[in-house]
């Protein structure tokens, strides 16, 4: 797991360096996919120890599977295309808790980039992991 995390960090740094030499439009032409964001909103009960355990297991599942936290109980993940996002939704449906509310929204990276932050700001992870963070190997 640490190896994968280190690899992702290395790819992020590589992409940041590439962005120094290529314009956004040049990088966009290199990438042939329309990146999609899956935004997951959830409210899970946490009144009992068992419910808190279920909450923590689900949250750790999201992090382990590449989601990043936007806000409390709001996580997102980037996908290479709509087909990959839809396929992941089907996998996700098999791994959700039985209680609570979970909603998803799939948007294009272009739509996601138009999010207006009224108070606060982007986390370092959110600012780094975007469509420009990926290169075609």
CSV table of C-alpha atoms in Angstrom, one decimal, residues 7-114:
chain,number,residue,atom,x,y,z
A,7,UNK,CA,4.1,5.9,-6.8
A,8,UNK,CA,1.1,8.2,-6.9
A,9,UNK,CA,3.1,10.9,-5.2
A,10,UNK,CA,5.9,10.5,-7.7
A,11,UNK,CA,3.5,10.7,-10.6
A,12,UNK,CA,2.0,13.9,-9.1
A,13,UNK,CA,5.4,15.4,-8.8
A,14,UNK,CA,6.2,14.4,-12.4
A,15,UNK,CA,3.0,16.0,-13.6
A,16,UNK,CA,3.7,19.2,-11.6
A,17,UNK,CA,7.1,19.4,-13.3
A,18,UNK,CA,5.5,18.7,-16.7
A,19,UNK,CA,3.1,21.5,-16.2
A,20,UNK,CA,6.1,23.9,-15.8
A,21,UNK,CA,7.1,23.1,-19.4
A,22,UNK,CA,3.7,22.5,-21.1
A,23,UNK,CA,0.7,24.8,-21.2
A,24,UNK,CA,-2.7,23.5,-20.0
A,25,UNK,CA,-3.9,23.2,-23.7
A,26,UNK,CA,-0.9,21.2,-24.7
A,27,UNK,CA,-1.4,18.8,-21.8
A,28,UNK,CA,-5.1,18.5,-22.7
A,29,UNK,CA,-4.2,17.4,-26.2
A,30,UNK,CA,-1.9,14.8,-24.9
A,31,UNK,CA,-4.7,13.3,-22.8
A,32,UNK,CA,-7.3,11.5,-24.8
A,33,UNK,CA,-9.8,10.9,-22.1
A,34,UNK,CA,-12.6,13.0,-20.7
A,35,UNK,CA,-11.9,12.9,-17.0
A,36,UNK,CA,-14.8,12.4,-14.7
A,37,UNK,CA,-15.3,13.1,-10.9
A,38,UNK,CA,-17.4,11.0,-8.7
A,39,UNK,CA,-18.5,12.9,-5.7
A,40,UNK,CA,-19.9,10.9,-2.8
A,41,UNK,CA,-22.0,12.4,-0.1
A,42,UNK,CA,-22.8,10.3,3.0
A,43,UNK,CA,-24.5,10.6,6.4
A,44,UNK,CA,-24.1,7.5,8.5
A,45,UNK,CA,-25.5,7.0,12.0
A,46,UNK,CA,-22.8,7.1,14.7
A,47,UNK,CA,-24.8,6.7,17.9
A,48,UNK,CA,-23.6,3.3,19.0
A,49,UNK,CA,-20.1,1.8,19.0
A,50,UNK,CA,-21.1,-0.6,16.2
A,51,UNK,CA,-22.4,2.3,14.0
A,52,UNK,CA,-19.2,4.2,14.6
A,53,UNK,CA,-17.2,1.1,13.6
A,54,UNK,CA,-19.3,0.8,10.4
A,55,UNK,CA,-18.7,4.5,9.7
A,56,UNK,CA,-14.9,4.1,10.2
A,57,UNK,CA,-14.7,1.0,8.0
A,58,UNK,CA,-16.6,2.8,5.2
A,59,UNK,CA,-14.4,5.9,5.4
A,60,UNK,CA,-11.2,3.8,5.4
A,61,UNK,CA,-12.6,1.9,2.4
A,62,UNK,CA,-13.1,5.1,0.5
A,63,UNK,CA,-9.5,6.3,1.3
A,64,UNK,CA,-8.0,2.9,0.4
A,65,UNK,CA,-9.8,3.1,-2.9
A,66,UNK,CA,-8.4,6.5,-3.9
A,67,UNK,CA,-11.1,8.9,-2.7
A,68,UNK,CA,-10.0,12.2,-1.2
A,69,UNK,CA,-12.0,14.1,1.4
A,70,UNK,CA,-13.4,17.4,0.1
A,71,UNK,CA,-15.3,18.1,3.4
A,72,UNK,CA,-16.6,16.0,6.2
A,73,UNK,CA,-18.7,13.2,4.7
A,74,UNK,CA,-18.0,14.4,1.1
A,75,UNK,CA,-15.4,12.5,-0.8
A,76,UNK,CA,-14.4,12.5,-4.5
A,77,UNK,CA,-12.4,10.4,-6.9
A,78,UNK,CA,-11.2,11.1,-10.4
A,79,UNK,CA,-11.7,8.6,-13.3
A,80,UNK,CA,-10.3,8.5,-16.8
A,81,UNK,CA,-13.7,8.4,-18.4
A,82,UNK,CA,-17.4,8.0,-17.7
A,83,UNK,CA,-17.3,4.2,-18.3
A,84,UNK,CA,-14.8,3.8,-15.5
A,85,UNK,CA,-16.8,5.9,-13.2
A,86,UNK,CA,-20.0,3.9,-13.9
A,87,UNK,CA,-18.2,0.7,-13.4
A,88,UNK,CA,-16.8,1.9,-10.1
A,89,UNK,CA,-20.3,2.9,-8.9
A,90,UNK,CA,-21.4,-0.7,-9.4
A,91,UNK,CA,-18.5,-1.9,-7.3
A,92,UNK,CA,-19.3,0.8,-4.7
A,93,UNK,CA,-22.9,-0.3,-4.4
A,94,UNK,CA,-21.7,-3.7,-3.1
A,95,UNK,CA,-19.6,-2.1,-0.4
A,96,UNK,CA,-21.8,0.4,1.3
A,97,UNK,CA,-23.3,0.2,4.8
A,98,UNK,CA,-26.9,-0.9,5.2
A,99,UNK,CA,-27.9,2.2,7.3
A,100,UNK,CA,-27.7,5.9,6.5
A,101,UNK,CA,-27.7,7.9,3.3
A,102,UNK,CA,-25.2,7.7,0.5
A,103,UNK,CA,-25.5,9.8,-2.7
A,104,UNK,CA,-23.3,10.1,-5.7
A,105,UNK,CA,-22.9,12.7,-8.4
A,106,UNK,CA,-20.7,12.1,-11.5
A,107,UNK,CA,-19.5,15.3,-13.2
A,108,UNK,CA,-16.9,16.1,-15.9
A,109,UNK,CA,-13.6,17.5,-14.7
A,110,UNK,CA,-14.5,20.7,-16.5
A,111,UNK,CA,-17.7,21.0,-14.4
A,112,UNK,CA,-15.9,20.1,-11.2
A,113,UNK,CA,-13.3,22.8,-11.9
A,114,UNK,CA,-16.1,25.4,-11.7
